Coordinates of C-alpha atoms and ligand atoms in Angstrom, one line a residue:
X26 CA 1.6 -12.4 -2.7
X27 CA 1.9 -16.0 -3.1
X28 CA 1.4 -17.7 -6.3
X29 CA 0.6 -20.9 -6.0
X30 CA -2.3 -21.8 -2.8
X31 CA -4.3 -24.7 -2.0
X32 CA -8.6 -23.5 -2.3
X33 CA -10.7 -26.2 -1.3
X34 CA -7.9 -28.7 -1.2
X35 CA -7.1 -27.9 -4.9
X36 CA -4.0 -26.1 -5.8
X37 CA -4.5 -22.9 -7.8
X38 CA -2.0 -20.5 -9.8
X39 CA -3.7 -17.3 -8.9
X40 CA -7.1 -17.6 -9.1
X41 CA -6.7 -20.5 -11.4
X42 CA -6.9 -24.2 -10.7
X43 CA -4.2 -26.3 -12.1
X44 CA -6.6 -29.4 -12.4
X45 CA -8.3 -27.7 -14.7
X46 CA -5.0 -26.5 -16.7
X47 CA -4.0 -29.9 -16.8
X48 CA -6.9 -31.2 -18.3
X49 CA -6.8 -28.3 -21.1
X50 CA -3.2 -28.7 -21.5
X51 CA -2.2 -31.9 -20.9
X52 CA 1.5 -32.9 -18.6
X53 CA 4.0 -32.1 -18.4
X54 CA 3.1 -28.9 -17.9
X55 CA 5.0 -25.5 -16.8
X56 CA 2.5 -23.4 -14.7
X57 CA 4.0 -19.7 -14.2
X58 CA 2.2 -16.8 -12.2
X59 CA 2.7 -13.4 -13.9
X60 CA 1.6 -11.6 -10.5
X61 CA 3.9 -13.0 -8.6
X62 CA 6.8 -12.3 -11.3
X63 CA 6.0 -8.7 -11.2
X64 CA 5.5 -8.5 -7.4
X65 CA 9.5 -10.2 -7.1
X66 CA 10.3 -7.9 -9.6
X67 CA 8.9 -4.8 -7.7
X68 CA 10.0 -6.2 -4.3
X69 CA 13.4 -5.8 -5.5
X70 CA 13.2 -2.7 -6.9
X71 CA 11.2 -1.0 -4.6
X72 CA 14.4 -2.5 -1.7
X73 CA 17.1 -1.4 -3.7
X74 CA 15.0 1.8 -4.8
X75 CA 17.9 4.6 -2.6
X76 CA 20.1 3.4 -5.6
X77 CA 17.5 3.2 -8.5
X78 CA 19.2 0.0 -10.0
X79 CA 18.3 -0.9 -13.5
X80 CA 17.7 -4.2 -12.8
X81 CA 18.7 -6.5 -15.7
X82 CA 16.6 -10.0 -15.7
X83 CA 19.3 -12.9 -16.6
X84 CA 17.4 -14.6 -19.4
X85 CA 18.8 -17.6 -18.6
X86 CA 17.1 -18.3 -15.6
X87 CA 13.7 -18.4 -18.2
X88 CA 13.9 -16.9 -21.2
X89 CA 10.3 -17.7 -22.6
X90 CA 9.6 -14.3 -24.1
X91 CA 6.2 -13.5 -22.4
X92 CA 8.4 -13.9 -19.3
X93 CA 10.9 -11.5 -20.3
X94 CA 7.9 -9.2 -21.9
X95 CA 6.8 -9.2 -18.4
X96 CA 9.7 -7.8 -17.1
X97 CA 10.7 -5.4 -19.6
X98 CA 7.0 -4.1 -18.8
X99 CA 8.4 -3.1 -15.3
X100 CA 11.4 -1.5 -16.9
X101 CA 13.5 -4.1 -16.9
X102 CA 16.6 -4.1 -19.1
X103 CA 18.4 -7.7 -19.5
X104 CA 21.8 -9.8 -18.9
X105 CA 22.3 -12.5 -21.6
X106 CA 24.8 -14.9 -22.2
X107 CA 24.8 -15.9 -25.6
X108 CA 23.8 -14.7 -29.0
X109 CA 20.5 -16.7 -28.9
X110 CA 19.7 -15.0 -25.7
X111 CA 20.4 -11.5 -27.2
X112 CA 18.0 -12.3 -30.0
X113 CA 15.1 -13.5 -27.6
X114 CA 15.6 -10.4 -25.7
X115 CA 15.4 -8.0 -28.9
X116 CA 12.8 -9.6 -30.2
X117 CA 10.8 -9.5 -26.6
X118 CA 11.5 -5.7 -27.4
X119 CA 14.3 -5.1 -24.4
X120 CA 15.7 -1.5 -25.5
X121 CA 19.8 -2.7 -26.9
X122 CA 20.8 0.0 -24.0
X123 CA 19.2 -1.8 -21.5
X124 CA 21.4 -5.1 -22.1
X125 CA 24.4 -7.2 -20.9
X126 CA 26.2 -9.5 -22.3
X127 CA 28.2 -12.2 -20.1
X128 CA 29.6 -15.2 -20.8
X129 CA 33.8 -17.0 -20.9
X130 CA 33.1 -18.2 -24.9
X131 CA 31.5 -15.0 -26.4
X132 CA 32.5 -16.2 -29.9
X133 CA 33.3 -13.2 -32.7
X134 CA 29.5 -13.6 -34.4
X135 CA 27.9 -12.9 -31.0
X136 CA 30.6 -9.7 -30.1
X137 CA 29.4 -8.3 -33.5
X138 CA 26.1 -9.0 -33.1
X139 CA 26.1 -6.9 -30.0
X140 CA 28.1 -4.3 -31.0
X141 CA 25.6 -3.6 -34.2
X142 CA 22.8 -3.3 -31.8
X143 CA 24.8 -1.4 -29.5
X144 CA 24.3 -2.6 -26.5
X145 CA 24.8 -1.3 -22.5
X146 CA 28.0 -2.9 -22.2
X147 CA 30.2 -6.8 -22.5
X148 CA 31.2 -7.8 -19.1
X149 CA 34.5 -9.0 -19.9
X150 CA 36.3 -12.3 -18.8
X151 CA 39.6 -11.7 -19.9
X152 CA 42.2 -10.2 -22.0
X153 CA 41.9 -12.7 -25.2
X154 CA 38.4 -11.8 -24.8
X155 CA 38.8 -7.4 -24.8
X156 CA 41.6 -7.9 -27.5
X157 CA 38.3 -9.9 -29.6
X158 CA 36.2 -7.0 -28.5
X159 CA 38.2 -4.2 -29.8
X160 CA 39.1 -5.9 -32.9
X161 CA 35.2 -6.6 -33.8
X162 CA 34.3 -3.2 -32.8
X163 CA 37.4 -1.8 -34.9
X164 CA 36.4 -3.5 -38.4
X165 CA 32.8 -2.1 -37.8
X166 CA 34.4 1.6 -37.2
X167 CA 32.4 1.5 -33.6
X168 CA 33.1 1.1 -29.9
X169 CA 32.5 -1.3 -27.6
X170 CA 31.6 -0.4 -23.8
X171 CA 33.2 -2.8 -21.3
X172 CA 33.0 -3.9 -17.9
X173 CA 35.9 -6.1 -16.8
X174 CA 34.4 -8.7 -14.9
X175 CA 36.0 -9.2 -11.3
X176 CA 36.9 -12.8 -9.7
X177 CA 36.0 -11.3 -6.2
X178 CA 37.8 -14.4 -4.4
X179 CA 34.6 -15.0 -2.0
X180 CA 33.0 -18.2 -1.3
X181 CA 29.1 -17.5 -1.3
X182 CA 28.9 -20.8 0.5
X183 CA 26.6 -22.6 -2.3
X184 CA 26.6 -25.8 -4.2
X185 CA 30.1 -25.6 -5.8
X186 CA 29.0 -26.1 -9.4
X187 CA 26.9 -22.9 -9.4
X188 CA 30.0 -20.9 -7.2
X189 CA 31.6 -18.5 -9.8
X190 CA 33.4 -15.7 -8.1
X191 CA 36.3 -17.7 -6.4
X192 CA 39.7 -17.8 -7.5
X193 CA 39.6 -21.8 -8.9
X194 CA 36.9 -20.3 -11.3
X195 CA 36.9 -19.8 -15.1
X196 CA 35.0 -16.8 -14.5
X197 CA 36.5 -13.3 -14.3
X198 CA 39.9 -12.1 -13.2
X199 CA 41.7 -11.4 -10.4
X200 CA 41.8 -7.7 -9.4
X201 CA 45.4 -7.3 -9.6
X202 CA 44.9 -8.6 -13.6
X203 CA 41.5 -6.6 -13.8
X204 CA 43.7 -3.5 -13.1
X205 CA 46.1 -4.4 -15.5
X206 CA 42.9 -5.2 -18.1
X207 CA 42.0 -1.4 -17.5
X208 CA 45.3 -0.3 -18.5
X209 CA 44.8 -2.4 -21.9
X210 CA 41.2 -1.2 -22.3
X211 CA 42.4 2.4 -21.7
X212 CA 44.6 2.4 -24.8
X213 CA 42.3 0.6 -27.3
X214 CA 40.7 2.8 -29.6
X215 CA 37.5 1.1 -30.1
X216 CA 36.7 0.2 -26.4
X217 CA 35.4 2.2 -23.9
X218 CA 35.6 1.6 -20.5
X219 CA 32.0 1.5 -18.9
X220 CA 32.0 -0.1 -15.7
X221 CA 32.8 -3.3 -13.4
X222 CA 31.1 -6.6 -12.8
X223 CA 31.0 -9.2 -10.1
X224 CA 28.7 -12.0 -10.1
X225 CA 29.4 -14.3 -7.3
X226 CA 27.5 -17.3 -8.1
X227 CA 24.0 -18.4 -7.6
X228 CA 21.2 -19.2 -4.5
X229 CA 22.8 -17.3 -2.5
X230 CA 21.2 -17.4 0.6
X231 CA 22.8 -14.8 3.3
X232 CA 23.5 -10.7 2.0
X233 CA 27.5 -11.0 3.3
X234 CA 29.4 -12.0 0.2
X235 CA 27.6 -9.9 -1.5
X236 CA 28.8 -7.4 0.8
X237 CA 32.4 -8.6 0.8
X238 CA 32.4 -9.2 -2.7
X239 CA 31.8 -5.3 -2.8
X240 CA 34.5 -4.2 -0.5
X241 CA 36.6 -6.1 -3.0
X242 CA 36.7 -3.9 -5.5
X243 CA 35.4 -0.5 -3.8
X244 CA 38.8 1.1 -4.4
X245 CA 39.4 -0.6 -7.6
X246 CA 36.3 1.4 -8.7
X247 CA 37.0 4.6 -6.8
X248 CA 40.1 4.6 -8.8
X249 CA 38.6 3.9 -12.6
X250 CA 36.1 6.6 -11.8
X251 CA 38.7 9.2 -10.8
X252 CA 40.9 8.6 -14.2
X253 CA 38.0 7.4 -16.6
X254 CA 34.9 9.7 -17.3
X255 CA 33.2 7.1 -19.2
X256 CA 33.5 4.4 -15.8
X257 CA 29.5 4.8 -15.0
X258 CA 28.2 1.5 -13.9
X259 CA 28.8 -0.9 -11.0
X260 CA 27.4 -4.1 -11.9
X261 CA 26.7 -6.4 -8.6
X262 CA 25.5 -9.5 -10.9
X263 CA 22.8 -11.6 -9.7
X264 CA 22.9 -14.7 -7.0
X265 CA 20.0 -14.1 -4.8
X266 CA 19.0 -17.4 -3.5
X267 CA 15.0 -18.5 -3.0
X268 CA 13.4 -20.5 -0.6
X269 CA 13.2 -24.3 -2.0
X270 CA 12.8 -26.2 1.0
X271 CA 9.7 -25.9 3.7
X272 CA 12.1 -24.9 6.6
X273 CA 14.9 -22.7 4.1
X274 CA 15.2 -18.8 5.4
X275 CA 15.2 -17.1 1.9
X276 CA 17.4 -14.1 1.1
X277 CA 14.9 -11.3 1.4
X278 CA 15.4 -8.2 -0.8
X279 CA 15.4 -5.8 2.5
X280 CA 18.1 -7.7 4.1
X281 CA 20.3 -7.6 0.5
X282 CA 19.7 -3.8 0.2
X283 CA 20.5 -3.2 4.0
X284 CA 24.1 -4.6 3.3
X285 CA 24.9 -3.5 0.0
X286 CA 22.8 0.2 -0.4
X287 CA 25.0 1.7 2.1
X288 CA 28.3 0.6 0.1
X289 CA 26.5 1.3 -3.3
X290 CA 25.8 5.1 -2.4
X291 CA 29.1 6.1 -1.2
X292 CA 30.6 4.3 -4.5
X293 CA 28.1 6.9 -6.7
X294 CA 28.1 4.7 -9.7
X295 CA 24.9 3.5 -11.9
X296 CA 23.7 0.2 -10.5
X297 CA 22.9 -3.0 -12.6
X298 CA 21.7 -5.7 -10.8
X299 CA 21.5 -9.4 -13.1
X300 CA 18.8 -10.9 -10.5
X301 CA 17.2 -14.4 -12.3
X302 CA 16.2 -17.4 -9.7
X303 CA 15.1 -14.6 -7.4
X304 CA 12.6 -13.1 -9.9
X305 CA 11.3 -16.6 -11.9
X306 CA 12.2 -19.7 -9.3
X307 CA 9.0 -19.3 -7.2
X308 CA 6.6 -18.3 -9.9
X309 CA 6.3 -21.4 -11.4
X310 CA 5.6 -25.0 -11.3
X311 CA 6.1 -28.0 -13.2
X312 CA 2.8 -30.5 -13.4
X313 CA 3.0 -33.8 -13.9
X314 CA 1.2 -36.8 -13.7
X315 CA 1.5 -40.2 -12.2
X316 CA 2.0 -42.6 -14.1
X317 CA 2.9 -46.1 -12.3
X318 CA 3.6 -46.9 -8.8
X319 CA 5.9 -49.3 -8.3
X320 CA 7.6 -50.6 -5.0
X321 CA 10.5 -53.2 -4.4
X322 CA 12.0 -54.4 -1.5
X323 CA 13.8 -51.5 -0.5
X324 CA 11.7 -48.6 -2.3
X325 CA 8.8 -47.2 -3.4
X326 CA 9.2 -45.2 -6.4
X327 CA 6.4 -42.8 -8.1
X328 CA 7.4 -43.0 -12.1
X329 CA 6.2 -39.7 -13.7
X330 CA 5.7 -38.2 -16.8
X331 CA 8.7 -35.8 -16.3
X332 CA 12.3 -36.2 -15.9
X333 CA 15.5 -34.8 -15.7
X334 CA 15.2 -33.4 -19.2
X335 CA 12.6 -31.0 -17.9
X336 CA 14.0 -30.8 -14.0
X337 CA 17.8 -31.7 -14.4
X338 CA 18.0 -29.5 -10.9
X339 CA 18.1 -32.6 -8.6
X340 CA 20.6 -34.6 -10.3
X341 CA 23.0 -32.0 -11.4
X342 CA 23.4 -29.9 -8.7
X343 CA 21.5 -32.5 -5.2
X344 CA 18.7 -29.4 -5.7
X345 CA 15.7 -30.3 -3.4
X346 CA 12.2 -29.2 -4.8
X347 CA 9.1 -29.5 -3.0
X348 CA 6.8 -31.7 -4.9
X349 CA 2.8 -31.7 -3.7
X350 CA -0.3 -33.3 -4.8
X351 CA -2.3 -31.2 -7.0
X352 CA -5.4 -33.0 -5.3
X353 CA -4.7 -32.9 -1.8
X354 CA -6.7 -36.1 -0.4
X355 CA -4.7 -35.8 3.2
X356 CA -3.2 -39.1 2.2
X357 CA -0.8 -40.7 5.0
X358 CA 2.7 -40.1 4.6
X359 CA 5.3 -42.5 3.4
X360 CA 9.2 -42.3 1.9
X361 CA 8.9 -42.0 -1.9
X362 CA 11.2 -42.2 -4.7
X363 CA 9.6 -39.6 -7.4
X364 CA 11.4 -40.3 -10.6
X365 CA 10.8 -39.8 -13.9
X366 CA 10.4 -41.9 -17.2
X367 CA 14.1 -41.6 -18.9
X368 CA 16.5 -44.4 -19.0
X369 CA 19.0 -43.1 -16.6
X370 CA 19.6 -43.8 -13.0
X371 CA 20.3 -40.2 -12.0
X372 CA 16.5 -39.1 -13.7
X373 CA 14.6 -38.3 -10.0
X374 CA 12.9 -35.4 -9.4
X375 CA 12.8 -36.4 -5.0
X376 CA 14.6 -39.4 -3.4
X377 CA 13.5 -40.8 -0.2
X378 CA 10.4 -38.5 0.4
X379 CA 7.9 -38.5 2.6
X380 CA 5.2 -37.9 0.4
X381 CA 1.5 -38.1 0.7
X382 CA 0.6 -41.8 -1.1
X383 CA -0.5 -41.4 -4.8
X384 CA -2.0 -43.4 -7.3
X385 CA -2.2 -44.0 -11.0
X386 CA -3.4 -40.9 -13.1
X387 CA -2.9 -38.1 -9.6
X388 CA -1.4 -34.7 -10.6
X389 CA 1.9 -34.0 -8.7
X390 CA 3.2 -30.3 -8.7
X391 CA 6.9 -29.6 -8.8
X392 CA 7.5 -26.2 -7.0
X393 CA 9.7 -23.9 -7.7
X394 CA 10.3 -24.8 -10.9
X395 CA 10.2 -21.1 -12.3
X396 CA 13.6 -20.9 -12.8
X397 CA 16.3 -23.4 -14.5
X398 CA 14.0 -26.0 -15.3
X399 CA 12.6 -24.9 -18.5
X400 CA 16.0 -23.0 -19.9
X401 CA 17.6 -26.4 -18.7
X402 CA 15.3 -28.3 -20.5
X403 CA 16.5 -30.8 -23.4
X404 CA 14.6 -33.5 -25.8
X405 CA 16.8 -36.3 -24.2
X406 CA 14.8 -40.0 -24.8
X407 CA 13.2 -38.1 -27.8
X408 CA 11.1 -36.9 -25.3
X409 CA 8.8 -33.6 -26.1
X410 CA 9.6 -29.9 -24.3
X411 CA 6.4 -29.5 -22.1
X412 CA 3.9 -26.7 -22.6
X413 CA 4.0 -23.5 -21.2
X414 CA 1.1 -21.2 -18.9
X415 CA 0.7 -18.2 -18.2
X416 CA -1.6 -17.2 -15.2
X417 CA -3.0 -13.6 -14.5
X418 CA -5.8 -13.5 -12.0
X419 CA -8.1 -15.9 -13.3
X420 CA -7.2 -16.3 -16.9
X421 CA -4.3 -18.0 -18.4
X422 CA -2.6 -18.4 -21.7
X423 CA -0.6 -20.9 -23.5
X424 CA 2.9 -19.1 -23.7
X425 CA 4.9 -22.1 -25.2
X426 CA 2.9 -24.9 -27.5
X427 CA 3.8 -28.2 -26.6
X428 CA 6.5 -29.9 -28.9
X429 CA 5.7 -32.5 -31.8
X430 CA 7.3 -35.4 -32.9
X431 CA 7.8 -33.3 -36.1
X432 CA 9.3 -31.0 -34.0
X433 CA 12.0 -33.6 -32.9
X434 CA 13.0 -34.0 -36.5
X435 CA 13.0 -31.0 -37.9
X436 CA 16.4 -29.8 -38.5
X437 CA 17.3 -33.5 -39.7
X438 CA 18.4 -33.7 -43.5
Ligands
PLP8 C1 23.5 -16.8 -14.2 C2 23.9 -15.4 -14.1 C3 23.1 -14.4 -13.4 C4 21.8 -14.8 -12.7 O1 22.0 -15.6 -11.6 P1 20.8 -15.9 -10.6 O2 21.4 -16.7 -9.5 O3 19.8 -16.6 -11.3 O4 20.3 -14.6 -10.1 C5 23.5 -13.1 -13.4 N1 24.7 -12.7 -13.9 C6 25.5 -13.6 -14.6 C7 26.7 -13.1 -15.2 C8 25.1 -14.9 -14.7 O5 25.9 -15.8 -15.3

């Protein structure tokens, strides 16, 4: 299922025509398709189904809560990052023993936090961090379950500031001091010892790291399991990449599952998967509308009604996102600068594109914009956090209001 199709030269979510949401919603507007979530979702699942993962959605790929209700529907459980995260999940209604908890800075207000709701496990970054755990867990006369989290050492060949699992990382530890932060775990009172986590990074785009990531820490695991009984889960992290440009061969779930099921069965842990661009990325889009065209000598740039503070994607990490006309006139052709209306040079959403020719008031589509683009969003320029839509078949339904100005200055005393 695709999400997203042209009918009659109009581009429709589902059965829906974005024109029309537009008009009833204004721009900028996120547009998200809740089939095509839950058929990523199943995909997956159904791929990986040999090892019956629980397949925890990382939350901070979109954590609107009708997003995250719609994978907790499919049995989702859920990796967060942060306190805030853990309390959008909860109150979405994820089950606490369905949830991780990542993250270098977990401060001592989000360990407790997590601890009281008692949740699947802490995937831990290093000792300072277990020491916290334990301590936290010991003052509330509980126990904490851990994972260490592994530093694989693999290069998942993707932009470097989305590359987490190689050794110039701030992210896990090294097995040989993984081992050694067993040993500690082992003798603290208030931890126990649940599993081990890799996450390798992010749009990953070929099944092999994964795979060698894996091999990694095979005996490491082989070993826990043999002297722990409590060491249950193998936690593979997320990374699957999506397709963003036209020509890009996506990562298919049947190609990740041929690589990694094998190694998975023969390990006989639980499986936790933290999948997030692959489930969201796709199923949605960000509208916008045209506001001026405007050409020097050496450009022609299309200024729209959203930025970098509601696609930061291009500028922070060179991220390429499709962007088509909502309308599609069969316009010719010609290199475009599509850039947005914040006072920064770096604010383009597509630089040097050949897009079809636009004019003054046209809707432009962003694809792909299911996934960092809201989460990533901020108020920079003052400006107002978009609206947010739903799509099922043929209805749709405001999921996120669109900000206010009173919304900017809330907080402000
Ligand atoms: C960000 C993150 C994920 C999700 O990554 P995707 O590339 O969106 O699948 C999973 N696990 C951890 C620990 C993360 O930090």
């Amino acid at each position: 299922m695709k999400g997203f199709h042209y009918v009659k030269k109009t581009l429709c979510a589902e059965g829906v025509s974005v024109r029309i949401l537009a008009e009833k919603h204004g721009t900028p507007l996120f547009v998200y398709s809740r089939g095509y979530l839950i058929n990523n979702f199943r995909n997956l699942s159904s791929a990986m189904a040999e090892v019956n993962p629980l397949i925890c959605y990382s939350v901070k790929a979109n954590s609107n809560a009708s997003v995250i209700k719609t994978f907790l529907r499919e049995g989702a459980g859920v990796d967060v990052v942060s306190g805030g995260e853990l309390y959008r999940a909860l109150r979405a209604g994820v089950k606490p023993s369905k949830v991780v908890f990542a993250g270098v800075g977990k401060t001592r207000d989000e360990i407790e936090y997590a601890v009281r709701r008692g949740i699947l496990f802490f995937t831990v970054e290093s000792e300072e961090e277990l020491v916290r755990i334990s301590d936290c867990a010991g003052r509330m006369r509980k126990k904490a379950r851990v994972a260490i989290r592994v530093n694989p050492d693999v290069d998942p060949g993707t932009h470097r500031y989305i590359t987490t699992g190689k050794k110039e990382s701030k992210f896990g530890l090294d097995i040989a001091r993984a081992e050694k932060a067993y040993k500690m775990a082992a003798r603290m009172k208030n931890v126990e010892i649940a599993g081990l986590h890799i996450h390798i990074g992010s749009q990953i785009l070929s099944g092999r790291p994964f795979a060698k990531a894996l091999k990694r820490v095979k005996n490491l695991c082989a070993d826990l399991k043999k002297t722990h009984k409590s060491f249950k889960y193998i936690d593979i992290g997320g990374g699957i990449g999506i397709q963003y440009q036209p020509d890009q061969e996506p990562l298919t779930p049947a190609e990740f599952a041929a690589l990694l099921v094998p190694v998975l069965k023969r390990m006989g842990l639980s499986v936790v998967m933290e999948p997030g661009r692959y489930l969201v990325g796709n199923a949605g889009i960000l509208v916008c509308s045209v506001q001026y065209v405007k050409k020097n000598h050496f450009r022609r740039f299309v200024v729209v009604d959203a930025g970098m503070n509601d696609v930061v994607r291009p500028p922070l990490y060179d991220a390429y996102h499709e962007i088509v006309p909502v309308i599609d006139r069969n316009a010719k052709k010609v290199a475009t600068d599509v850039v947005g209306p914040i006072c920064e040079t770096a604010d383009f959403l597509a630089l040097d594109r050949a897009m079809p020719v636009v004019r003054e008031g046209d809707l432009l589509a962003v694809m792909s914009a299911g996934a960092y683009c809201s989460s990533m969003g901020s108020n920079y320029n003052s400006r107002l956090r978009p609206a947010e839509v739903m799509v099922n078949g043929k209805r749709s339904s405001l999921i996120r209001k669109r900000e206010t100005f009173n919304d900017l200055i809330r907080n402000e005393m």
